[in-house]
PDB file of C-alpha atoms in Angstrom:
ATOM      1  CA  UNK A   1     -16.684  -6.433  25.304  1.00  0.00           C
ATOM      2  CA  UNK A   2     -17.366  -2.932  23.901  1.00  0.00           C
ATOM      3  CA  UNK A   3     -20.234  -2.365  21.498  1.00  0.00           C
ATOM      4  CA  UNK A   4     -19.343  -2.079  17.824  1.00  0.00           C
ATOM      5  CA  UNK A   5     -20.653   1.482  18.111  1.00  0.00           C
ATOM      6  CA  UNK A   6     -18.134   2.407  20.820  1.00  0.00           C
ATOM      7  CA  UNK A   7     -15.067   4.483  19.929  1.00  0.00           C
ATOM      8  CA  UNK A   8     -11.671   4.442  21.628  1.00  0.00           C
ATOM      9  CA  UNK A   9     -10.199   7.955  21.681  1.00  0.00           C
ATOM     10  CA  UNK A  10      -6.439   8.391  22.108  1.00  0.00           C
ATOM     11  CA  UNK A  11      -5.369  11.927  23.040  1.00  0.00           C
ATOM     12  CA  UNK A  12      -1.787  13.186  23.006  1.00  0.00           C
ATOM     13  CA  UNK A  13      -1.836  16.244  25.301  1.00  0.00           C
ATOM     14  CA  UNK A  14       1.606  17.385  24.083  1.00  0.00           C
ATOM     15  CA  UNK A  15       0.609  17.549  20.385  1.00  0.00           C
ATOM     16  CA  UNK A  16       0.685  20.936  18.688  1.00  0.00           C
ATOM     17  CA  UNK A  17       3.240  22.226  21.179  1.00  0.00           C
ATOM     18  CA  UNK A  18       0.739  21.575  23.982  1.00  0.00           C
ATOM     19  CA  UNK A  19      -2.310  23.061  22.254  1.00  0.00           C
ATOM     20  CA  UNK A  20      -4.016  19.665  22.238  1.00  0.00           C
ATOM     21  CA  UNK A  21      -4.332  19.756  26.019  1.00  0.00           C
ATOM     22  CA  UNK A  22      -5.990  23.183  25.818  1.00  0.00           C
ATOM     23  CA  UNK A  23      -8.394  22.125  23.073  1.00  0.00           C
ATOM     24  CA  UNK A  24      -9.404  18.804  24.617  1.00  0.00           C
ATOM     25  CA  UNK A  25     -12.361  20.213  26.654  1.00  0.00           C
ATOM     26  CA  UNK A  26     -13.875  21.600  23.424  1.00  0.00           C
ATOM     27  CA  UNK A  27     -13.286  18.305  21.613  1.00  0.00           C
ATOM     28  CA  UNK A  28     -14.842  16.400  24.489  1.00  0.00           C
ATOM     29  CA  UNK A  29     -17.976  18.550  24.309  1.00  0.00           C
ATOM     30  CA  UNK A  30     -18.219  18.088  20.532  1.00  0.00           C
ATOM     31  CA  UNK A  31     -17.949  14.301  20.839  1.00  0.00           C
ATOM     32  CA  UNK A  32     -20.761  14.343  23.389  1.00  0.00           C
ATOM     33  CA  UNK A  33     -22.844  16.771  21.328  1.00  0.00           C
ATOM     34  CA  UNK A  34     -22.646  14.505  18.277  1.00  0.00           C
ATOM     35  CA  UNK A  35     -23.547  11.492  20.416  1.00  0.00           C
ATOM     36  CA  UNK A  36     -20.362   9.470  20.167  1.00  0.00           C
ATOM     37  CA  UNK A  37     -20.198   6.557  22.589  1.00  0.00           C
ATOM     38  CA  UNK A  38     -16.539   6.493  23.579  1.00  0.00           C
ATOM     39  CA  UNK A  39     -13.802   5.898  26.076  1.00  0.00           C
ATOM     40  CA  UNK A  40     -10.728   8.121  26.082  1.00  0.00           C
ATOM     41  CA  UNK A  41      -7.163   7.920  27.331  1.00  0.00           C
ATOM     42  CA  UNK A  42      -4.172  10.258  27.327  1.00  0.00           C
ATOM     43  CA  UNK A  43      -0.714   9.209  26.175  1.00  0.00           C
ATOM     44  CA  UNK A  44       1.825   9.634  28.935  1.00  0.00           C
ATOM     45  CA  UNK A  45       5.211   8.722  27.438  1.00  0.00           C
ATOM     46  CA  UNK A  46       6.908   7.974  24.084  1.00  0.00           C
ATOM     47  CA  UNK A  47       5.326   5.092  22.143  1.00  0.00           C
ATOM     48  CA  UNK A  48       2.485   4.872  24.674  1.00  0.00           C
ATOM     49  CA  UNK A  49       0.003   5.132  21.796  1.00  0.00           C
ATOM     50  CA  UNK A  50       1.176   1.777  20.416  1.00  0.00           C
ATOM     51  CA  UNK A  51       0.501   0.077  23.728  1.00  0.00           C
ATOM     52  CA  UNK A  52      -2.871   1.798  24.237  1.00  0.00           C
ATOM     53  CA  UNK A  53      -4.022   0.836  20.732  1.00  0.00           C
ATOM     54  CA  UNK A  54      -3.091  -2.804  21.109  1.00  0.00           C
ATOM     55  CA  UNK A  55      -4.693  -3.112  24.526  1.00  0.00           C
ATOM     56  CA  UNK A  56      -7.907  -1.567  23.174  1.00  0.00           C
ATOM     57  CA  UNK A  57      -7.953  -3.983  20.216  1.00  0.00           C
ATOM     58  CA  UNK A  58      -7.537  -6.927  22.588  1.00  0.00           C
ATOM     59  CA  UNK A  59     -10.517  -5.560  24.547  1.00  0.00           C
ATOM     60  CA  UNK A  60     -12.626  -5.607  21.371  1.00  0.00           C
ATOM     61  CA  UNK A  61     -12.444  -2.017  20.100  1.00  0.00           C
ATOM     62  CA  UNK A  62     -12.376  -1.653  16.321  1.00  0.00           C
ATOM     63  CA  UNK A  63     -12.989   2.108  15.922  1.00  0.00           C
ATOM     64  CA  UNK A  64     -10.451   4.680  17.057  1.00  0.00           C
ATOM     65  CA  UNK A  65     -10.125   8.452  17.087  1.00  0.00           C
ATOM     66  CA  UNK A  66      -6.660   9.991  17.092  1.00  0.00           C
ATOM     67  CA  UNK A  67      -6.530  13.413  18.747  1.00  0.00           C
ATOM     68  CA  UNK A  68      -3.043  14.685  17.992  1.00  0.00           C
ATOM     69  CA  UNK A  69      -0.495  15.088  15.231  1.00  0.00           C
ATOM     70  CA  UNK A  70       1.308  12.904  12.723  1.00  0.00           C
ATOM     71  CA  UNK A  71       3.372  11.264  15.466  1.00  0.00           C
ATOM     72  CA  UNK A  72       0.308  10.246  17.485  1.00  0.00           C
ATOM     73  CA  UNK A  73      -1.277   8.732  14.377  1.00  0.00           C
ATOM     74  CA  UNK A  74       2.000   6.968  13.531  1.00  0.00           C
ATOM     75  CA  UNK A  75       1.936   5.213  16.910  1.00  0.00           C
ATOM     76  CA  UNK A  76      -1.702   4.183  16.513  1.00  0.00           C
ATOM     77  CA  UNK A  77      -0.906   2.747  13.065  1.00  0.00           C
ATOM     78  CA  UNK A  78       2.019   0.797  14.517  1.00  0.00           C
ATOM     79  CA  UNK A  79      -0.233  -0.543  17.260  1.00  0.00           C
ATOM     80  CA  UNK A  80      -2.716  -1.732  14.638  1.00  0.00           C
ATOM     81  CA  UNK A  81      -0.181  -3.208  12.220  1.00  0.00           C
ATOM     82  CA  UNK A  82       1.965  -5.011  14.798  1.00  0.00           C
ATOM     83  CA  UNK A  83      -0.893  -6.897  16.502  1.00  0.00           C
ATOM     84  CA  UNK A  84      -2.145 -10.280  15.264  1.00  0.00           C
ATOM     85  CA  UNK A  85      -5.590 -10.263  16.903  1.00  0.00           C
ATOM     86  CA  UNK A  86      -7.603  -8.541  14.133  1.00  0.00           C
ATOM     87  CA  UNK A  87      -7.030  -8.018  10.395  1.00  0.00           C
ATOM     88  CA  UNK A  88      -5.596  -4.458  10.317  1.00  0.00           C
ATOM     89  CA  UNK A  89      -7.977  -2.969   7.762  1.00  0.00           C
ATOM     90  CA  UNK A  90     -10.965  -4.119   9.846  1.00  0.00           C
ATOM     91  CA  UNK A  91      -9.955  -1.422  12.345  1.00  0.00           C
ATOM     92  CA  UNK A  92     -11.119   2.098  11.411  1.00  0.00           C
ATOM     93  CA  UNK A  93      -9.425   5.323  12.483  1.00  0.00           C
ATOM     94  CA  UNK A  94     -10.665   8.902  12.525  1.00  0.00           C
ATOM     95  CA  UNK A  95      -8.342  11.861  13.065  1.00  0.00           C
ATOM     96  CA  UNK A  96      -8.817  15.193  14.816  1.00  0.00           C
ATOM     97  CA  UNK A  97      -5.580  16.849  13.665  1.00  0.00           C
ATOM     98  CA  UNK A  98      -3.701  18.908  16.253  1.00  0.00           C
ATOM     99  CA  UNK A  99       0.002  18.763  15.507  1.00  0.00           C
ATOM    100  CA  UNK A 100       3.062  20.650  14.329  1.00  0.00           C
ATOM    101  CA  UNK A 101       3.057  19.503  10.715  1.00  0.00           C
ATOM    102  CA  UNK A 102      -0.333  17.811  10.183  1.00  0.00           C
ATOM    103  CA  UNK A 103       1.081  16.446   6.922  1.00  0.00           C
ATOM    104  CA  UNK A 104      -0.818  13.183   6.453  1.00  0.00           C
ATOM    105  CA  UNK A 105      -4.240  14.836   6.775  1.00  0.00           C
ATOM    106  CA  UNK A 106      -3.428  17.284   3.940  1.00  0.00           C
ATOM    107  CA  UNK A 107      -3.354  14.451   1.398  1.00  0.00           C
ATOM    108  CA  UNK A 108      -6.738  13.135   2.543  1.00  0.00           C
ATOM    109  CA  UNK A 109      -8.517  16.491   2.899  1.00  0.00           C
ATOM    110  CA  UNK A 110      -9.211  16.053   6.602  1.00  0.00           C
ATOM    111  CA  UNK A 111     -10.156  19.466   8.023  1.00  0.00           C
ATOM    112  CA  UNK A 112      -8.229  21.094  10.861  1.00  0.00           C
ATOM    113  CA  UNK A 113     -11.443  22.662  12.139  1.00  0.00           C
ATOM    114  CA  UNK A 114     -12.415  20.585  15.188  1.00  0.00           C
ATOM    115  CA  UNK A 115     -16.136  20.363  14.526  1.00  0.00           C
ATOM    116  CA  UNK A 116     -15.729  19.583  10.820  1.00  0.00           C
ATOM    117  CA  UNK A 117     -13.154  16.872  11.590  1.00  0.00           C
ATOM    118  CA  UNK A 118     -15.508  15.239  14.098  1.00  0.00           C
ATOM    119  CA  UNK A 119     -18.459  15.422  11.691  1.00  0.00           C
ATOM    120  CA  UNK A 120     -16.322  13.761   9.022  1.00  0.00           C
ATOM    121  CA  UNK A 121     -15.693  10.851  11.384  1.00  0.00           C
ATOM    122  CA  UNK A 122     -19.372  10.700  12.371  1.00  0.00           C
ATOM    123  CA  UNK A 123     -20.711  10.683   8.798  1.00  0.00           C
ATOM    124  CA  UNK A 124     -17.799   9.306   6.802  1.00  0.00           C
ATOM    125  CA  UNK A 125     -17.154   5.969   5.163  1.00  0.00           C
ATOM    126  CA  UNK A 126     -13.788   4.262   5.695  1.00  0.00           C
ATOM    127  CA  UNK A 127     -11.196   4.373   2.918  1.00  0.00           C
ATOM    128  CA  UNK A 128      -8.193   2.080   2.738  1.00  0.00           C
ATOM    129  CA  UNK A 129      -4.663   3.167   1.904  1.00  0.00           C
ATOM    130  CA  UNK A 130      -1.353   1.349   1.583  1.00  0.00           C
ATOM    131  CA  UNK A 131       1.090   0.964   4.472  1.00  0.00           C
ATOM    132  CA  UNK A 132       4.872   0.827   4.359  1.00  0.00           C
ATOM    133  CA  UNK A 133       6.891  -1.634   6.430  1.00  0.00           C
ATOM    134  CA  UNK A 134      10.512  -0.998   7.437  1.00  0.00           C
ATOM    135  CA  UNK A 135      12.617  -4.022   8.335  1.00  0.00           C
ATOM    136  CA  UNK A 136      16.154  -3.527   9.589  1.00  0.00           C
ATOM    137  CA  UNK A 137      18.826  -5.636   7.915  1.00  0.00           C
ATOM    138  CA  UNK A 138      21.307  -7.576  10.056  1.00  0.00           C
ATOM    139  CA  UNK A 139      19.605  -6.462  13.280  1.00  0.00           C
ATOM    140  CA  UNK A 140      17.001  -7.982  15.583  1.00  0.00           C
ATOM    141  CA  UNK A 141      14.754  -4.909  15.695  1.00  0.00           C
ATOM    142  CA  UNK A 142      10.988  -4.928  15.369  1.00  0.00           C
ATOM    143  CA  UNK A 143       9.523  -3.708  12.060  1.00  0.00           C
ATOM    144  CA  UNK A 144       8.258  -0.132  11.867  1.00  0.00           C
ATOM    145  CA  UNK A 145       5.158   0.809   9.846  1.00  0.00           C
ATOM    146  CA  UNK A 146       4.375   4.144   8.177  1.00  0.00           C
ATOM    147  CA  UNK A 147       1.512   5.698   6.199  1.00  0.00           C
ATOM    148  CA  UNK A 148       3.010   8.956   4.933  1.00  0.00           C
ATOM    149  CA  UNK A 149       6.734   9.007   4.163  1.00  0.00           C
ATOM    150  CA  UNK A 150       9.945   7.432   5.441  1.00  0.00           C
ATOM    151  CA  UNK A 151      13.494   8.440   4.704  1.00  0.00           C
ATOM    152  CA  UNK A 152      17.138   8.026   5.532  1.00  0.00           C
ATOM    153  CA  UNK A 153      19.774  10.743   5.537  1.00  0.00           C
ATOM    154  CA  UNK A 154      19.229  14.481   5.712  1.00  0.00           C
ATOM    155  CA  UNK A 155      15.493  14.332   6.416  1.00  0.00           C
ATOM    156  CA  UNK A 156      16.193  12.035   9.375  1.00  0.00           C
ATOM    157  CA  UNK A 157      18.620  14.610  10.773  1.00  0.00           C
ATOM    158  CA  UNK A 158      15.986  17.346  10.335  1.00  0.00           C
ATOM    159  CA  UNK A 159      13.447  15.278  12.310  1.00  0.00           C
ATOM    160  CA  UNK A 160      16.036  14.832  15.074  1.00  0.00           C
ATOM    161  CA  UNK A 161      16.266  18.650  15.378  1.00  0.00           C
ATOM    162  CA  UNK A 162      12.597  19.618  14.950  1.00  0.00           C
ATOM    163  CA  UNK A 163      11.504  18.992  18.565  1.00  0.00           C
ATOM    164  CA  UNK A 164      13.645  21.938  19.691  1.00  0.00           C
ATOM    165  CA  UNK A 165      11.667  24.300  17.448  1.00  0.00           C
ATOM    166  CA  UNK A 166       8.098  23.034  17.799  1.00  0.00           C
ATOM    167  CA  UNK A 167       7.020  26.390  19.211  1.00  0.00           C
ATOM    168  CA  UNK A 168       7.481  27.723  15.645  1.00  0.00           C
ATOM    169  CA  UNK A 169       4.724  25.393  14.368  1.00  0.00           C
ATOM    170  CA  UNK A 170       5.229  24.215  10.773  1.00  0.00           C
ATOM    171  CA  UNK A 171       8.247  26.548  10.490  1.00  0.00           C
ATOM    172  CA  UNK A 172       9.995  24.174  12.900  1.00  0.00           C
ATOM    173  CA  UNK A 173      10.860  22.005   9.888  1.00  0.00           C
ATOM    174  CA  UNK A 174      12.451  24.930   8.045  1.00  0.00           C
ATOM    175  CA  UNK A 175      14.481  25.815  11.145  1.00  0.00           C
ATOM    176  CA  UNK A 176      15.537  22.182  11.535  1.00  0.00           C
ATOM    177  CA  UNK A 177      16.488  21.984   7.850  1.00  0.00           C
ATOM    178  CA  UNK A 178      18.621  25.123   7.928  1.00  0.00           C
ATOM    179  CA  UNK A 179      20.461  23.963  11.036  1.00  0.00           C
ATOM    180  CA  UNK A 180      20.822  20.432   9.697  1.00  0.00           C
ATOM    181  CA  UNK A 181      22.390  21.607   6.434  1.00  0.00           C
ATOM    182  CA  UNK A 182      25.522  22.712   8.242  1.00  0.00           C
ATOM    183  CA  UNK A 183      25.777  19.518  10.301  1.00  0.00           C
ATOM    184  CA  UNK A 184      24.979  16.860   7.723  1.00  0.00           C
ATOM    185  CA  UNK A 185      27.542  14.901   5.701  1.00  0.00           C
ATOM    186  CA  UNK A 186      26.512  12.971   2.610  1.00  0.00           C
ATOM    187  CA  UNK A 187      26.998   9.221   2.917  1.00  0.00           C
ATOM    188  CA  UNK A 188      27.897   6.381   0.569  1.00  0.00           C
ATOM    189  CA  UNK A 189      24.997   4.003   0.001  1.00  0.00           C
ATOM    190  CA  UNK A 190      23.728   1.098  -2.072  1.00  0.00           C
ATOM    191  CA  UNK A 191      20.085   1.309  -3.138  1.00  0.00           C
ATOM    192  CA  UNK A 192      18.294  -1.689  -4.632  1.00  0.00           C
ATOM    193  CA  UNK A 193      15.055  -0.890  -6.475  1.00  0.00           C
ATOM    194  CA  UNK A 194      13.295  -2.622  -9.398  1.00  0.00           C
ATOM    195  CA  UNK A 195      16.235  -5.063  -9.850  1.00  0.00           C
ATOM    196  CA  UNK A 196      18.559  -2.064 -10.197  1.00  0.00           C
ATOM    197  CA  UNK A 197      21.569  -1.537  -7.918  1.00  0.00           C
ATOM    198  CA  UNK A 198      22.755   2.045  -7.425  1.00  0.00           C
ATOM    199  CA  UNK A 199      25.919   2.861  -5.463  1.00  0.00           C
ATOM    200  CA  UNK A 200      26.310   6.575  -4.903  1.00  0.00           C
ATOM    201  CA  UNK A 201      27.157   9.365  -2.511  1.00  0.00           C
ATOM    202  CA  UNK A 202      23.779  10.166  -1.019  1.00  0.00           C
ATOM    203  CA  UNK A 203      22.037  13.166   0.548  1.00  0.00           C
ATOM    204  CA  UNK A 204      18.824  11.299   1.343  1.00  0.00           C
ATOM    205  CA  UNK A 205      16.484   8.552   0.159  1.00  0.00           C
ATOM    206  CA  UNK A 206      12.755   9.281   0.508  1.00  0.00           C
ATOM    207  CA  UNK A 207      10.043   6.631   0.275  1.00  0.00           C
ATOM    208  CA  UNK A 208       6.608   8.201  -0.018  1.00  0.00           C
ATOM    209  CA  UNK A 209       2.994   7.115   0.110  1.00  0.00           C
ATOM    210  CA  UNK A 210       1.314  10.496   0.573  1.00  0.00           C
ATOM    211  CA  UNK A 211       2.020  13.930  -0.833  1.00  0.00           C
ATOM    212  CA  UNK A 212       3.289  16.118   2.020  1.00  0.00           C
ATOM    213  CA  UNK A 213       5.928  15.854   4.752  1.00  0.00           C
ATOM    214  CA  UNK A 214       8.097  18.171   6.832  1.00  0.00           C
ATOM    215  CA  UNK A 215       5.388  20.775   7.358  1.00  0.00           C
ATOM    216  CA  UNK A 216       4.126  20.880   3.764  1.00  0.00           C
ATOM    217  CA  UNK A 217       7.191  19.882   1.716  1.00  0.00           C
ATOM    218  CA  UNK A 218       6.623  17.817  -1.445  1.00  0.00           C
ATOM    219  CA  UNK A 219       9.651  15.559  -1.769  1.00  0.00           C
ATOM    220  CA  UNK A 220       8.471  12.787  -4.066  1.00  0.00           C
ATOM    221  CA  UNK A 221       7.200  13.064  -7.653  1.00  0.00           C
ATOM    222  CA  UNK A 222       3.802  11.343  -7.908  1.00  0.00           C
ATOM    223  CA  UNK A 223       2.796   9.666  -4.636  1.00  0.00           C
ATOM    224  CA  UNK A 224      -0.480   7.764  -4.522  1.00  0.00           C
ATOM    225  CA  UNK A 225      -1.467   6.031  -1.258  1.00  0.00           C
ATOM    226  CA  UNK A 226      -3.889   3.774  -3.139  1.00  0.00           C
ATOM    227  CA  UNK A 227      -1.828   2.407  -6.066  1.00  0.00           C
ATOM    228  CA  UNK A 228       0.238  -0.323  -4.372  1.00  0.00           C
ATOM    229  CA  UNK A 229       3.553   1.436  -5.085  1.00  0.00           C
ATOM    230  CA  UNK A 230       6.005   3.597  -3.192  1.00  0.00           C
ATOM    231  CA  UNK A 231       7.067   6.897  -4.755  1.00  0.00           C
ATOM    232  CA  UNK A 232      10.830   7.062  -4.242  1.00  0.00           C
ATOM    233  CA  UNK A 233      13.244   9.994  -4.496  1.00  0.00           C
ATOM    234  CA  UNK A 234      16.969   9.296  -4.454  1.00  0.00           C
ATOM    235  CA  UNK A 235      18.783  12.570  -3.804  1.00  0.00           C
ATOM    236  CA  UNK A 236      22.414  12.057  -4.727  1.00  0.00           C
ATOM    237  CA  UNK A 237      25.517  14.081  -3.860  1.00  0.00           C
ATOM    238  CA  UNK A 238      23.833  17.491  -3.782  1.00  0.00           C
ATOM    239  CA  UNK A 239      25.640  20.368  -2.053  1.00  0.00           C
ATOM    240  CA  UNK A 240      24.455  22.514   0.851  1.00  0.00           C
ATOM    241  CA  UNK A 241      24.290  25.755  -1.131  1.00  0.00           C
ATOM    242  CA  UNK A 242      22.459  24.005  -3.936  1.00  0.00           C
ATOM    243  CA  UNK A 243      19.758  22.994  -1.425  1.00  0.00           C
ATOM    244  CA  UNK A 244      19.538  26.542  -0.063  1.00  0.00           C
ATOM    245  CA  UNK A 245      19.144  27.951  -3.598  1.00  0.00           C
ATOM    246  CA  UNK A 246      16.394  25.418  -4.288  1.00  0.00           C
ATOM    247  CA  UNK A 247      14.617  25.675  -0.911  1.00  0.00           C
ATOM    248  CA  UNK A 248      11.331  26.793  -2.499  1.00  0.00           C
ATOM    249  CA  UNK A 249      11.366  23.677  -4.697  1.00  0.00           C
ATOM    250  CA  UNK A 250      11.130  21.510  -1.566  1.00  0.00           C
ATOM    251  CA  UNK A 251       7.624  22.939  -1.067  1.00  0.00           C
ATOM    252  CA  UNK A 252       6.302  23.072  -4.642  1.00  0.00           C
ATOM    253  CA  UNK A 253       7.502  19.601  -5.639  1.00  0.00           C
ATOM    254  CA  UNK A 254       9.990  20.776  -8.268  1.00  0.00           C
ATOM    255  CA  UNK A 255      12.946  19.397  -6.294  1.00  0.00           C
ATOM    256  CA  UNK A 256      12.241  16.055  -8.009  1.00  0.00           C
ATOM    257  CA  UNK A 257      13.243  17.690 -11.336  1.00  0.00           C
ATOM    258  CA  UNK A 258      16.766  18.491 -10.071  1.00  0.00           C
ATOM    259  CA  UNK A 259      19.507  16.734 -12.039  1.00  0.00           C
ATOM    260  CA  UNK A 260      20.811  15.057  -8.885  1.00  0.00           C
ATOM    261  CA  UNK A 261      17.432  13.568  -7.988  1.00  0.00           C
ATOM    262  CA  UNK A 262      16.255  10.230  -9.404  1.00  0.00           C
ATOM    263  CA  UNK A 263      12.667   9.037  -8.945  1.00  0.00           C
ATOM    264  CA  UNK A 264      11.225   5.526  -8.991  1.00  0.00           C
ATOM    265  CA  UNK A 265       7.926   3.706  -8.450  1.00  0.00           C
ATOM    266  CA  UNK A 266       8.234   0.331  -6.731  1.00  0.00           C
ATOM    267  CA  UNK A 267       6.617  -1.852  -4.071  1.00  0.00           C
ATOM    268  CA  UNK A 268       9.969  -2.355  -2.313  1.00  0.00           C
ATOM    269  CA  UNK A 269      13.386  -0.779  -1.884  1.00  0.00           C
ATOM    270  CA  UNK A 270      16.520  -1.560   0.164  1.00  0.00           C
ATOM    271  CA  UNK A 271      19.110   0.924   1.447  1.00  0.00           C
ATOM    272  CA  UNK A 272      22.545  -0.134   2.721  1.00  0.00           C
ATOM    273  CA  UNK A 273      25.030   2.377   4.174  1.00  0.00           C
ATOM    274  CA  UNK A 274      28.500   1.618   2.823  1.00  0.00           C
ATOM    275  CA  UNK A 275      30.713   3.988   4.817  1.00  0.00           C
ATOM    276  CA  UNK A 276      31.101   4.945   8.479  1.00  0.00           C
ATOM    277  CA  UNK A 277      28.212   7.391   8.299  1.00  0.00           C
ATOM    278  CA  UNK A 278      25.308   6.574  10.566  1.00  0.00           C
ATOM    279  CA  UNK A 279      22.408   8.483   8.982  1.00  0.00           C
ATOM    280  CA  UNK A 280      19.135   8.764  10.835  1.00  0.00           C
ATOM    281  CA  UNK A 281      15.959   7.050   9.648  1.00  0.00           C
ATOM    282  CA  UNK A 282      12.579   8.748  10.071  1.00  0.00           C
ATOM    283  CA  UNK A 283       9.047   7.552   9.425  1.00  0.00           C
ATOM    284  CA  UNK A 284       5.971   9.809   9.431  1.00  0.00           C
ATOM    285  CA  UNK A 285       8.110  12.550  10.974  1.00  0.00           C
ATOM    286  CA  UNK A 286       9.195  10.340  13.887  1.00  0.00           C
ATOM    287  CA  UNK A 287      12.871   9.593  14.495  1.00  0.00           C
ATOM    288  CA  UNK A 288      13.190   5.815  14.237  1.00  0.00           C
ATOM    289  CA  UNK A 289      16.770   4.572  14.252  1.00  0.00           C
ATOM    290  CA  UNK A 290      19.799   4.258  12.027  1.00  0.00           C
ATOM    291  CA  UNK A 291      21.173   1.375   9.989  1.00  0.00           C
ATOM    292  CA  UNK A 292      20.420  -0.613   6.853  1.00  0.00           C
ATOM    293  CA  UNK A 293      16.799  -1.214   5.899  1.00  0.00           C
ATOM    294  CA  UNK A 294      14.392  -2.936   3.544  1.00  0.00           C
ATOM    295  CA  UNK A 295      11.023  -1.314   2.865  1.00  0.00           C
ATOM    296  CA  UNK A 296       8.021  -3.212   1.530  1.00  0.00           C
ATOM    297  CA  UNK A 297       4.436  -2.187   0.846  1.00  0.00           C
ATOM    298  CA  UNK A 298       1.289  -3.734   2.344  1.00  0.00           C
ATOM    299  CA  UNK A 299      -1.628  -2.793   0.051  1.00  0.00           C
ATOM    300  CA  UNK A 300      -4.803  -1.172   1.419  1.00  0.00           C
ATOM    301  CA  UNK A 301      -4.179  -2.218   5.003  1.00  0.00           C
ATOM    302  CA  UNK A 302      -5.022   1.017   6.859  1.00  0.00           C
ATOM    303  CA  UNK A 303      -8.707   2.053   7.104  1.00  0.00           C
ATOM    304  CA  UNK A 304      -9.500   5.674   7.914  1.00  0.00           C
ATOM    305  CA  UNK A 305     -12.153   8.362   7.547  1.00  0.00           C
ATOM    306  CA  UNK A 306     -10.910  10.692   4.801  1.00  0.00           C
ATOM    307  CA  UNK A 307     -12.088  14.039   3.535  1.00  0.00           C
ATOM    308  CA  UNK A 308     -14.988  14.848   1.228  1.00  0.00           C
ATOM    309  CA  UNK A 309     -12.932  15.559  -1.891  1.00  0.00           C
ATOM    310  CA  UNK A 310     -13.119  12.607  -4.274  1.00  0.00           C
ATOM    311  CA  UNK A 311      -9.775  10.827  -3.984  1.00  0.00           C
ATOM    312  CA  UNK A 312     -10.292   9.339  -7.454  1.00  0.00           C
ATOM    313  CA  UNK A 313      -9.973  12.849  -8.872  1.00  0.00           C
ATOM    314  CA  UNK A 314      -6.678  13.319  -7.057  1.00  0.00           C
ATOM    315  CA  UNK A 315      -5.100   9.905  -7.511  1.00  0.00           C
ATOM    316  CA  UNK A 316      -7.046   8.163 -10.273  1.00  0.00           C
ATOM    317  CA  UNK A 317      -9.392   5.199  -9.981  1.00  0.00           C
ATOM    318  CA  UNK A 318      -7.270   2.966  -7.719  1.00  0.00           C
ATOM    319  CA  UNK A 319      -9.023   3.993  -4.525  1.00  0.00           C
ATOM    320  CA  UNK A 320     -10.966   1.679  -2.260  1.00  0.00           C
ATOM    321  CA  UNK A 321     -14.023   2.688  -0.267  1.00  0.00           C
TER     322      UNK A 321
END
């Protein structure tokens, strides 16, 4: 049984277009220099992080360090949330961000500088944010959990293209979006939110907890990972050229003011595809699946070491820890 002071470090050597593998020796030295007691493992195949996390929890680990990008953290979160051995928010996670987008860490002011990120974990106090749960309707698929943003439609198609352009860094999302625009077809959907039923031709539905996605885009109106509510953007039958003309608004948040965008706050939402379209679903920038889905919120169930900026100033007083 590991000591409560022992950390389990999960390293994705492919994160950041392979830069994580190059930076690992420096990270290793910093962990030793700041006297972390730890074991470390490398992920070796897709979803391996889920398996590694669960096995470590069963061995008694309760403190983790994620060395990688949003996808690596997504898998660790799913490992935590899908196990029944320990209450999820009793497990604490620190992040050394090395990825293509590094979107989740932007909300929580986690530095990209290696030494500062490690010092934050060493000296920080855990905070707790909400977690989203995706359940697939009419299908025997396991639930998927997310801590940043999930969506169905165009953004899912972009995620499916991004891996080809990861050598561009954060610009990979712009490249994926431009390519996806000319491949994507809007789909007919039924959205159920706050007892309201909306049937419409749809470009995408975005369900957000944190502020940034897609390499810095701001696609929902007022996300707050501590308030017990999703921030939802329903983008209706918007045209390709309209998106191109408004590309800058995807990054400054003004896209939510477009007349074909509706926004909602809710703790749950369901999306049913009504035509033969088979739009992709993504969560935390990871391609998940396709199909109909119900999303629900699990309050304050993910514990992490966040940045030094007072989250109450950013999101109001509904912040734990």
